[in-house]
Amino acid sequence: MANPQDVGDLLERKIDVCFGHVDVDGDGVFEEADVMALAARMIAYQNVPFDAPEAQALFRSFQEFVRNIARELDLTSGQISPEQWRKGMIGRFGENPALFDKVFRPLAAAIWRLCDRDGDGKVDAEEFLCFQKAVGSSPENRQIAFERLDLNGDGSLSVEEILSAYKDYYTSRDPHAPGNWLYGDVWDADIWDGTKVKL
């Protein structure tokens, strides 16, 4: 497992890794088709019917999310390059936690409502690992992510804990923030090939 190396590049590194997850078709741009495919994968891996209320809510949240991103980044093409994603995510959201909450929290809440299949307010290891599989994390990084975020070792994550981790991941430059581990070991030298996440 790697350790933090260049703290100054940490947020950029996390945003780059995230781009590799959201560019579902691997064509080098992030667009609405990618997020809808990602939503469908999340729903399928959680074994939730596509017509279930939480599944439909996730589709709507992803559509609204990508439109908000395009508006905040002042994009008209509907496609976002890795460079636009990095610059916009850090410049618009990484430095503005209130805006992050406005745009990201509804999506994150919809994701974790889907993952919390039994409705107990917590996401257990199986539910979390299904989410990780859907976004393309490696088996090793799925396990690392869960272990790092399960701070009290009780085998589950509260939805609020995950929402907090989500915010850490996308906005924090603190190398010790628990949310840095949302998708596993982002310091792993082999996780990023310069254009996308290596799966």
mmCIF file with all atom_site columns, C-alpha atoms in Angstrom, residues 3-172:
data_model
loop_
_atom_site.group_PDB
_atom_site.id
_atom_site.type_symbol
_atom_site.label_atom_id
_atom_site.label_alt_id
_atom_site.label_comp_id
_atom_site.label_asym_id
_atom_site.label_entity_id
_atom_site.label_seq_id
_atom_site.pdbx_PDB_ins_code
_atom_site.Cartn_x
_atom_site.Cartn_y
_atom_site.Cartn_z
_atom_site.occupancy
_atom_site.B_iso_or_equiv
_atom_site.pdbx_formal_charge
_atom_site.auth_seq_id
_atom_site.auth_comp_id
_atom_site.auth_asym_id
_atom_site.auth_atom_id
_atom_site.pdbx_PDB_model_num
ATOM 1   C CA . ASN A 1 3   ? 1.704   6.370  1.334   1.00 0.00 ? 3   ASN A CA 1
ATOM 2   C CA . PRO A 1 4   ? 0.952   10.042 0.667   1.00 0.00 ? 4   PRO A CA 1
ATOM 3   C CA . GLN A 1 5   ? 3.807   11.495 -1.357  1.00 0.00 ? 5   GLN A CA 1
ATOM 4   C CA . ASP A 1 6   ? 3.084   14.913 -2.804  1.00 0.00 ? 6   ASP A CA 1
ATOM 5   C CA . VAL A 1 7   ? 0.372   16.474 -0.645  1.00 0.00 ? 7   VAL A CA 1
ATOM 6   C CA . GLY A 1 8   ? 0.159   19.445 -2.988  1.00 0.00 ? 8   GLY A CA 1
ATOM 7   C CA . ASP A 1 9   ? -1.084  17.173 -5.766  1.00 0.00 ? 9   ASP A CA 1
ATOM 8   C CA . LEU A 1 10  ? -3.446  15.133 -3.591  1.00 0.00 ? 10  LEU A CA 1
ATOM 9   C CA . LEU A 1 11  ? -6.734  16.772 -4.564  1.00 0.00 ? 11  LEU A CA 1
ATOM 10  C CA . GLU A 1 12  ? -5.807  16.797 -8.249  1.00 0.00 ? 12  GLU A CA 1
ATOM 11  C CA . ARG A 1 13  ? -4.863  13.139 -8.006  1.00 0.00 ? 13  ARG A CA 1
ATOM 12  C CA . LYS A 1 14  ? -8.205  12.229 -6.435  1.00 0.00 ? 14  LYS A CA 1
ATOM 13  C CA . ILE A 1 15  ? -10.134 14.167 -9.057  1.00 0.00 ? 15  ILE A CA 1
ATOM 14  C CA . ASP A 1 16  ? -8.180  12.416 -11.834 1.00 0.00 ? 16  ASP A CA 1
ATOM 15  C CA . VAL A 1 17  ? -8.917  9.005  -10.351 1.00 0.00 ? 17  VAL A CA 1
ATOM 16  C CA . CYS A 1 18  ? -12.576 9.955  -10.095 1.00 0.00 ? 18  CYS A CA 1
ATOM 17  C CA . PHE A 1 19  ? -12.634 10.888 -13.793 1.00 0.00 ? 19  PHE A CA 1
ATOM 18  C CA . GLY A 1 20  ? -11.480 7.387  -14.614 1.00 0.00 ? 20  GLY A CA 1
ATOM 19  C CA . HIS A 1 21  ? -14.510 6.027  -12.772 1.00 0.00 ? 21  HIS A CA 1
ATOM 20  C CA . VAL A 1 22  ? -17.102 8.345  -14.332 1.00 0.00 ? 22  VAL A CA 1
ATOM 21  C CA . ASP A 1 23  ? -15.815 7.963  -17.904 1.00 0.00 ? 23  ASP A CA 1
ATOM 22  C CA . VAL A 1 24  ? -17.631 4.646  -18.108 1.00 0.00 ? 24  VAL A CA 1
ATOM 23  C CA . ASP A 1 25  ? -17.066 3.982  -21.811 1.00 0.00 ? 25  ASP A CA 1
ATOM 24  C CA . GLY A 1 26  ? -13.406 4.992  -21.632 1.00 0.00 ? 26  GLY A CA 1
ATOM 25  C CA . ASP A 1 27  ? -13.563 7.394  -24.578 1.00 0.00 ? 27  ASP A CA 1
ATOM 26  C CA . GLY A 1 28  ? -11.764 10.209 -22.739 1.00 0.00 ? 28  GLY A CA 1
ATOM 27  C CA . VAL A 1 29  ? -14.794 12.419 -22.109 1.00 0.00 ? 29  VAL A CA 1
ATOM 28  C CA . PHE A 1 30  ? -17.438 12.505 -19.393 1.00 0.00 ? 30  PHE A CA 1
ATOM 29  C CA . GLU A 1 31  ? -21.014 13.034 -20.595 1.00 0.00 ? 31  GLU A CA 1
ATOM 30  C CA . GLU A 1 32  ? -24.591 12.254 -19.631 1.00 0.00 ? 32  GLU A CA 1
ATOM 31  C CA . ALA A 1 33  ? -24.464 8.815  -21.283 1.00 0.00 ? 33  ALA A CA 1
ATOM 32  C CA . ASP A 1 34  ? -21.599 7.901  -18.933 1.00 0.00 ? 34  ASP A CA 1
ATOM 33  C CA . VAL A 1 35  ? -23.440 8.846  -15.777 1.00 0.00 ? 35  VAL A CA 1
ATOM 34  C CA . MET A 1 36  ? -26.604 7.077  -16.865 1.00 0.00 ? 36  MET A CA 1
ATOM 35  C CA . ALA A 1 37  ? -24.559 3.940  -17.578 1.00 0.00 ? 37  ALA A CA 1
ATOM 36  C CA . LEU A 1 38  ? -22.903 4.294  -14.183 1.00 0.00 ? 38  LEU A CA 1
ATOM 37  C CA . ALA A 1 39  ? -26.289 4.664  -12.493 1.00 0.00 ? 39  ALA A CA 1
ATOM 38  C CA . ALA A 1 40  ? -27.517 1.523  -14.257 1.00 0.00 ? 40  ALA A CA 1
ATOM 39  C CA . ARG A 1 41  ? -24.448 -0.387 -13.094 1.00 0.00 ? 41  ARG A CA 1
ATOM 40  C CA . MET A 1 42  ? -24.959 0.723  -9.505  1.00 0.00 ? 42  MET A CA 1
ATOM 41  C CA . ILE A 1 43  ? -28.581 -0.377 -9.605  1.00 0.00 ? 43  ILE A CA 1
ATOM 42  C CA . ALA A 1 44  ? -27.755 -3.724 -11.210 1.00 0.00 ? 44  ALA A CA 1
ATOM 43  C CA . TYR A 1 45  ? -24.927 -4.530 -8.793  1.00 0.00 ? 45  TYR A CA 1
ATOM 44  C CA . GLN A 1 46  ? -27.187 -3.741 -5.825  1.00 0.00 ? 46  GLN A CA 1
ATOM 45  C CA . ASN A 1 47  ? -29.764 -6.126 -7.341  1.00 0.00 ? 47  ASN A CA 1
ATOM 46  C CA . VAL A 1 48  ? -32.459 -3.464 -7.179  1.00 0.00 ? 48  VAL A CA 1
ATOM 47  C CA . PRO A 1 49  ? -35.213 -3.469 -9.847  1.00 0.00 ? 49  PRO A CA 1
ATOM 48  C CA . PHE A 1 50  ? -34.813 -0.630 -12.337 1.00 0.00 ? 50  PHE A CA 1
ATOM 49  C CA . ASP A 1 51  ? -38.380 0.502  -11.711 1.00 0.00 ? 51  ASP A CA 1
ATOM 50  C CA . ALA A 1 52  ? -37.923 0.671  -7.936  1.00 0.00 ? 52  ALA A CA 1
ATOM 51  C CA . PRO A 1 53  ? -38.369 4.174  -6.462  1.00 0.00 ? 53  PRO A CA 1
ATOM 52  C CA . GLU A 1 54  ? -34.764 4.357  -5.262  1.00 0.00 ? 54  GLU A CA 1
ATOM 53  C CA . ALA A 1 55  ? -33.511 3.313  -8.711  1.00 0.00 ? 55  ALA A CA 1
ATOM 54  C CA . GLN A 1 56  ? -35.631 5.920  -10.479 1.00 0.00 ? 56  GLN A CA 1
ATOM 55  C CA . ALA A 1 57  ? -34.494 8.523  -7.948  1.00 0.00 ? 57  ALA A CA 1
ATOM 56  C CA . LEU A 1 58  ? -30.876 7.657  -8.745  1.00 0.00 ? 58  LEU A CA 1
ATOM 57  C CA . PHE A 1 59  ? -31.407 8.097  -12.487 1.00 0.00 ? 59  PHE A CA 1
ATOM 58  C CA . ARG A 1 60  ? -33.014 11.503 -11.886 1.00 0.00 ? 60  ARG A CA 1
ATOM 59  C CA . SER A 1 61  ? -30.226 12.548 -9.507  1.00 0.00 ? 61  SER A CA 1
ATOM 60  C CA . PHE A 1 62  ? -27.520 11.606 -12.015 1.00 0.00 ? 62  PHE A CA 1
ATOM 61  C CA . GLN A 1 63  ? -29.270 13.527 -14.802 1.00 0.00 ? 63  GLN A CA 1
ATOM 62  C CA . GLU A 1 64  ? -29.563 16.603 -12.609 1.00 0.00 ? 64  GLU A CA 1
ATOM 63  C CA . PHE A 1 65  ? -25.949 16.198 -11.470 1.00 0.00 ? 65  PHE A CA 1
ATOM 64  C CA . VAL A 1 66  ? -24.417 16.181 -14.956 1.00 0.00 ? 66  VAL A CA 1
ATOM 65  C CA . ARG A 1 67  ? -26.520 19.169 -15.984 1.00 0.00 ? 67  ARG A CA 1
ATOM 66  C CA . ASN A 1 68  ? -25.443 21.072 -12.874 1.00 0.00 ? 68  ASN A CA 1
ATOM 67  C CA . ILE A 1 69  ? -21.803 20.214 -13.571 1.00 0.00 ? 69  ILE A CA 1
ATOM 68  C CA . ALA A 1 70  ? -22.080 21.446 -17.160 1.00 0.00 ? 70  ALA A CA 1
ATOM 69  C CA . ARG A 1 71  ? -23.706 24.671 -15.977 1.00 0.00 ? 71  ARG A CA 1
ATOM 70  C CA . GLU A 1 72  ? -21.170 25.318 -13.203 1.00 0.00 ? 72  GLU A CA 1
ATOM 71  C CA . LEU A 1 73  ? -18.249 24.628 -15.539 1.00 0.00 ? 73  LEU A CA 1
ATOM 72  C CA . ASP A 1 74  ? -19.868 26.759 -18.249 1.00 0.00 ? 74  ASP A CA 1
ATOM 73  C CA . LEU A 1 75  ? -19.818 23.978 -20.813 1.00 0.00 ? 75  LEU A CA 1
ATOM 74  C CA . THR A 1 76  ? -22.172 23.811 -23.774 1.00 0.00 ? 76  THR A CA 1
ATOM 75  C CA . SER A 1 77  ? -20.936 20.721 -25.620 1.00 0.00 ? 77  SER A CA 1
ATOM 76  C CA . GLY A 1 78  ? -22.248 18.265 -23.059 1.00 0.00 ? 78  GLY A CA 1
ATOM 77  C CA . GLN A 1 79  ? -18.814 16.640 -22.940 1.00 0.00 ? 79  GLN A CA 1
ATOM 78  C CA . ILE A 1 80  ? -16.189 17.183 -20.260 1.00 0.00 ? 80  ILE A CA 1
ATOM 79  C CA . SER A 1 81  ? -12.499 16.421 -20.841 1.00 0.00 ? 81  SER A CA 1
ATOM 80  C CA . PRO A 1 82  ? -10.180 15.259 -18.032 1.00 0.00 ? 82  PRO A CA 1
ATOM 81  C CA . GLU A 1 83  ? -8.578  18.720 -17.982 1.00 0.00 ? 83  GLU A CA 1
ATOM 82  C CA . GLN A 1 84  ? -11.935 20.514 -17.767 1.00 0.00 ? 84  GLN A CA 1
ATOM 83  C CA . TRP A 1 85  ? -13.048 18.099 -15.058 1.00 0.00 ? 85  TRP A CA 1
ATOM 84  C CA . ARG A 1 86  ? -9.910  18.648 -12.986 1.00 0.00 ? 86  ARG A CA 1
ATOM 85  C CA . LYS A 1 87  ? -9.878  22.425 -13.348 1.00 0.00 ? 87  LYS A CA 1
ATOM 86  C CA . GLY A 1 88  ? -13.592 22.794 -12.762 1.00 0.00 ? 88  GLY A CA 1
ATOM 87  C CA . MET A 1 89  ? -13.891 20.354 -9.889  1.00 0.00 ? 89  MET A CA 1
ATOM 88  C CA . ILE A 1 90  ? -11.053 21.975 -7.973  1.00 0.00 ? 90  ILE A CA 1
ATOM 89  C CA . GLY A 1 91  ? -11.761 25.567 -8.944  1.00 0.00 ? 91  GLY A CA 1
ATOM 90  C CA . ARG A 1 92  ? -15.537 25.486 -8.549  1.00 0.00 ? 92  ARG A CA 1
ATOM 91  C CA . PHE A 1 93  ? -16.145 22.776 -5.965  1.00 0.00 ? 93  PHE A CA 1
ATOM 92  C CA . GLY A 1 94  ? -12.886 21.997 -4.165  1.00 0.00 ? 94  GLY A CA 1
ATOM 93  C CA . GLU A 1 95  ? -12.591 25.611 -3.064  1.00 0.00 ? 95  GLU A CA 1
ATOM 94  C CA . ASN A 1 96  ? -16.307 26.103 -2.396  1.00 0.00 ? 96  ASN A CA 1
ATOM 95  C CA . PRO A 1 97  ? -17.735 23.559 0.084   1.00 0.00 ? 97  PRO A CA 1
ATOM 96  C CA . ALA A 1 98  ? -21.164 25.207 0.043   1.00 0.00 ? 98  ALA A CA 1
ATOM 97  C CA . LEU A 1 99  ? -21.444 24.786 -3.724  1.00 0.00 ? 99  LEU A CA 1
ATOM 98  C CA . PHE A 1 100 ? -20.176 21.226 -3.389  1.00 0.00 ? 100 PHE A CA 1
ATOM 99  C CA . ASP A 1 101 ? -22.971 20.453 -0.934  1.00 0.00 ? 101 ASP A CA 1
ATOM 100 C CA . LYS A 1 102 ? -25.567 21.977 -3.230  1.00 0.00 ? 102 LYS A CA 1
ATOM 101 C CA . VAL A 1 103 ? -24.516 19.992 -6.304  1.00 0.00 ? 103 VAL A CA 1
ATOM 102 C CA . PHE A 1 104 ? -23.021 16.784 -4.916  1.00 0.00 ? 104 PHE A CA 1
ATOM 103 C CA . ARG A 1 105 ? -24.938 16.017 -1.751  1.00 0.00 ? 105 ARG A CA 1
ATOM 104 C CA . PRO A 1 106 ? -28.277 15.180 -3.466  1.00 0.00 ? 106 PRO A CA 1
ATOM 105 C CA . LEU A 1 107 ? -26.491 12.737 -5.771  1.00 0.00 ? 107 LEU A CA 1
ATOM 106 C CA . ALA A 1 108 ? -24.472 11.202 -2.955  1.00 0.00 ? 108 ALA A CA 1
ATOM 107 C CA . ALA A 1 109 ? -27.600 10.826 -0.828  1.00 0.00 ? 109 ALA A CA 1
ATOM 108 C CA . ALA A 1 110 ? -29.404 9.085  -3.713  1.00 0.00 ? 110 ALA A CA 1
ATOM 109 C CA . ILE A 1 111 ? -26.464 6.708  -4.217  1.00 0.00 ? 111 ILE A CA 1
ATOM 110 C CA . TRP A 1 112 ? -26.341 5.733  -0.582  1.00 0.00 ? 112 TRP A CA 1
ATOM 111 C CA . ARG A 1 113 ? -30.115 5.349  -0.296  1.00 0.00 ? 113 ARG A CA 1
ATOM 112 C CA . LEU A 1 114 ? -29.815 2.825  -3.124  1.00 0.00 ? 114 LEU A CA 1
ATOM 113 C CA . CYS A 1 115 ? -26.934 1.035  -1.408  1.00 0.00 ? 115 CYS A CA 1
ATOM 114 C CA . ASP A 1 116 ? -28.737 0.886  1.945   1.00 0.00 ? 116 ASP A CA 1
ATOM 115 C CA . ARG A 1 117 ? -30.948 -1.926 0.688   1.00 0.00 ? 117 ARG A CA 1
ATOM 116 C CA . ASP A 1 118 ? -32.426 -2.849 4.059   1.00 0.00 ? 118 ASP A CA 1
ATOM 117 C CA . GLY A 1 119 ? -33.119 0.779  4.987   1.00 0.00 ? 119 GLY A CA 1
ATOM 118 C CA . ASP A 1 120 ? -31.346 0.645  8.350   1.00 0.00 ? 120 ASP A CA 1
ATOM 119 C CA . GLY A 1 121 ? -29.383 3.862  7.761   1.00 0.00 ? 121 GLY A CA 1
ATOM 120 C CA . LYS A 1 122 ? -26.134 1.950  7.318   1.00 0.00 ? 122 LYS A CA 1
ATOM 121 C CA . VAL A 1 123 ? -24.230 0.449  4.417   1.00 0.00 ? 123 VAL A CA 1
ATOM 122 C CA . ASP A 1 124 ? -22.728 -2.921 5.238   1.00 0.00 ? 124 ASP A CA 1
ATOM 123 C CA . ALA A 1 125 ? -19.626 -4.402 3.642   1.00 0.00 ? 125 ALA A CA 1
ATOM 124 C CA . GLU A 1 126 ? -21.542 -6.260 0.908   1.00 0.00 ? 126 GLU A CA 1
ATOM 125 C CA . GLU A 1 127 ? -23.582 -3.180 -0.043  1.00 0.00 ? 127 GLU A CA 1
ATOM 126 C CA . PHE A 1 128 ? -20.465 -0.995 -0.103  1.00 0.00 ? 128 PHE A CA 1
ATOM 127 C CA . LEU A 1 129 ? -18.414 -3.450 -2.129  1.00 0.00 ? 129 LEU A CA 1
ATOM 128 C CA . CYS A 1 130 ? -21.231 -3.659 -4.708  1.00 0.00 ? 130 CYS A CA 1
ATOM 129 C CA . PHE A 1 131 ? -20.998 0.125  -5.083  1.00 0.00 ? 131 PHE A CA 1
ATOM 130 C CA . GLN A 1 132 ? -17.227 -0.113 -5.461  1.00 0.00 ? 132 GLN A CA 1
ATOM 131 C CA . LYS A 1 133 ? -17.563 -2.816 -8.098  1.00 0.00 ? 133 LYS A CA 1
ATOM 132 C CA . ALA A 1 134 ? -20.027 -0.661 -10.046 1.00 0.00 ? 134 ALA A CA 1
ATOM 133 C CA . VAL A 1 135 ? -17.600 2.275  -10.226 1.00 0.00 ? 135 VAL A CA 1
ATOM 134 C CA . GLY A 1 136 ? -14.778 -0.009 -11.332 1.00 0.00 ? 136 GLY A CA 1
ATOM 135 C CA . SER A 1 137 ? -12.575 -0.146 -8.240  1.00 0.00 ? 137 SER A CA 1
ATOM 136 C CA . SER A 1 138 ? -10.235 -3.121 -8.115  1.00 0.00 ? 138 SER A CA 1
ATOM 137 C CA . PRO A 1 139 ? -11.058 -5.878 -5.591  1.00 0.00 ? 139 PRO A CA 1
ATOM 138 C CA . GLU A 1 140 ? -8.065  -4.807 -3.498  1.00 0.00 ? 140 GLU A CA 1
ATOM 139 C CA . ASN A 1 141 ? -9.137  -1.170 -3.451  1.00 0.00 ? 141 ASN A CA 1
ATOM 140 C CA . ARG A 1 142 ? -12.736 -2.083 -2.606  1.00 0.00 ? 142 ARG A CA 1
ATOM 141 C CA . GLN A 1 143 ? -11.516 -3.787 0.551   1.00 0.00 ? 143 GLN A CA 1
ATOM 142 C CA . ILE A 1 144 ? -9.060  -0.998 1.402   1.00 0.00 ? 144 ILE A CA 1
ATOM 143 C CA . ALA A 1 145 ? -11.815 1.600  1.034   1.00 0.00 ? 145 ALA A CA 1
ATOM 144 C CA . PHE A 1 146 ? -14.205 -0.198 3.354   1.00 0.00 ? 146 PHE A CA 1
ATOM 145 C CA . GLU A 1 147 ? -11.584 -0.875 6.013   1.00 0.00 ? 147 GLU A CA 1
ATOM 146 C CA . ARG A 1 148 ? -10.338 2.729  5.965   1.00 0.00 ? 148 ARG A CA 1
ATOM 147 C CA . LEU A 1 149 ? -13.827 4.230  6.201   1.00 0.00 ? 149 LEU A CA 1
ATOM 148 C CA . ASP A 1 150 ? -15.106 1.810  8.861   1.00 0.00 ? 150 ASP A CA 1
ATOM 149 C CA . LEU A 1 151 ? -13.419 3.807  11.609  1.00 0.00 ? 151 LEU A CA 1
ATOM 150 C CA . ASN A 1 152 ? -15.013 1.979  14.542  1.00 0.00 ? 152 ASN A CA 1
ATOM 151 C CA . GLY A 1 153 ? -14.623 -1.460 12.966  1.00 0.00 ? 153 GLY A CA 1
ATOM 152 C CA . ASP A 1 154 ? -18.268 -2.432 13.378  1.00 0.00 ? 154 ASP A CA 1
ATOM 153 C CA . GLY A 1 155 ? -18.594 -3.794 9.861   1.00 0.00 ? 155 GLY A CA 1
ATOM 154 C CA . SER A 1 156 ? -20.868 -1.040 8.564   1.00 0.00 ? 156 SER A CA 1
ATOM 155 C CA . LEU A 1 157 ? -20.827 2.603  7.522   1.00 0.00 ? 157 LEU A CA 1
ATOM 156 C CA . SER A 1 158 ? -23.525 5.075  8.420   1.00 0.00 ? 158 SER A CA 1
ATOM 157 C CA . VAL A 1 159 ? -24.927 7.001  5.494   1.00 0.00 ? 159 VAL A CA 1
ATOM 158 C CA . GLU A 1 160 ? -23.797 10.229 7.169   1.00 0.00 ? 160 GLU A CA 1
ATOM 159 C CA . GLU A 1 161 ? -20.263 8.870  7.532   1.00 0.00 ? 161 GLU A CA 1
ATOM 160 C CA . ILE A 1 162 ? -20.181 8.050  3.834   1.00 0.00 ? 162 ILE A CA 1
ATOM 161 C CA . LEU A 1 163 ? -21.537 11.463 2.871   1.00 0.00 ? 163 LEU A CA 1
ATOM 162 C CA . SER A 1 164 ? -18.783 13.026 4.972   1.00 0.00 ? 164 SER A CA 1
ATOM 163 C CA . ALA A 1 165 ? -16.205 10.805 3.257   1.00 0.00 ? 165 ALA A CA 1
ATOM 164 C CA . TYR A 1 166 ? -17.603 11.836 -0.118  1.00 0.00 ? 166 TYR A CA 1
ATOM 165 C CA . LYS A 1 167 ? -16.999 15.485 0.746   1.00 0.00 ? 167 LYS A CA 1
ATOM 166 C CA . ASP A 1 168 ? -13.482 14.737 2.020   1.00 0.00 ? 168 ASP A CA 1
ATOM 167 C CA . TYR A 1 169 ? -12.625 12.978 -1.200  1.00 0.00 ? 169 TYR A CA 1
ATOM 168 C CA . TYR A 1 170 ? -13.723 15.754 -3.532  1.00 0.00 ? 170 TYR A CA 1
ATOM 169 C CA . THR A 1 171 ? -12.704 18.824 -1.528  1.00 0.00 ? 171 THR A CA 1
ATOM 170 C CA . SER A 1 172 ? -10.008 18.042 1.057   1.00 0.00 ? 172 SER A CA 1
#
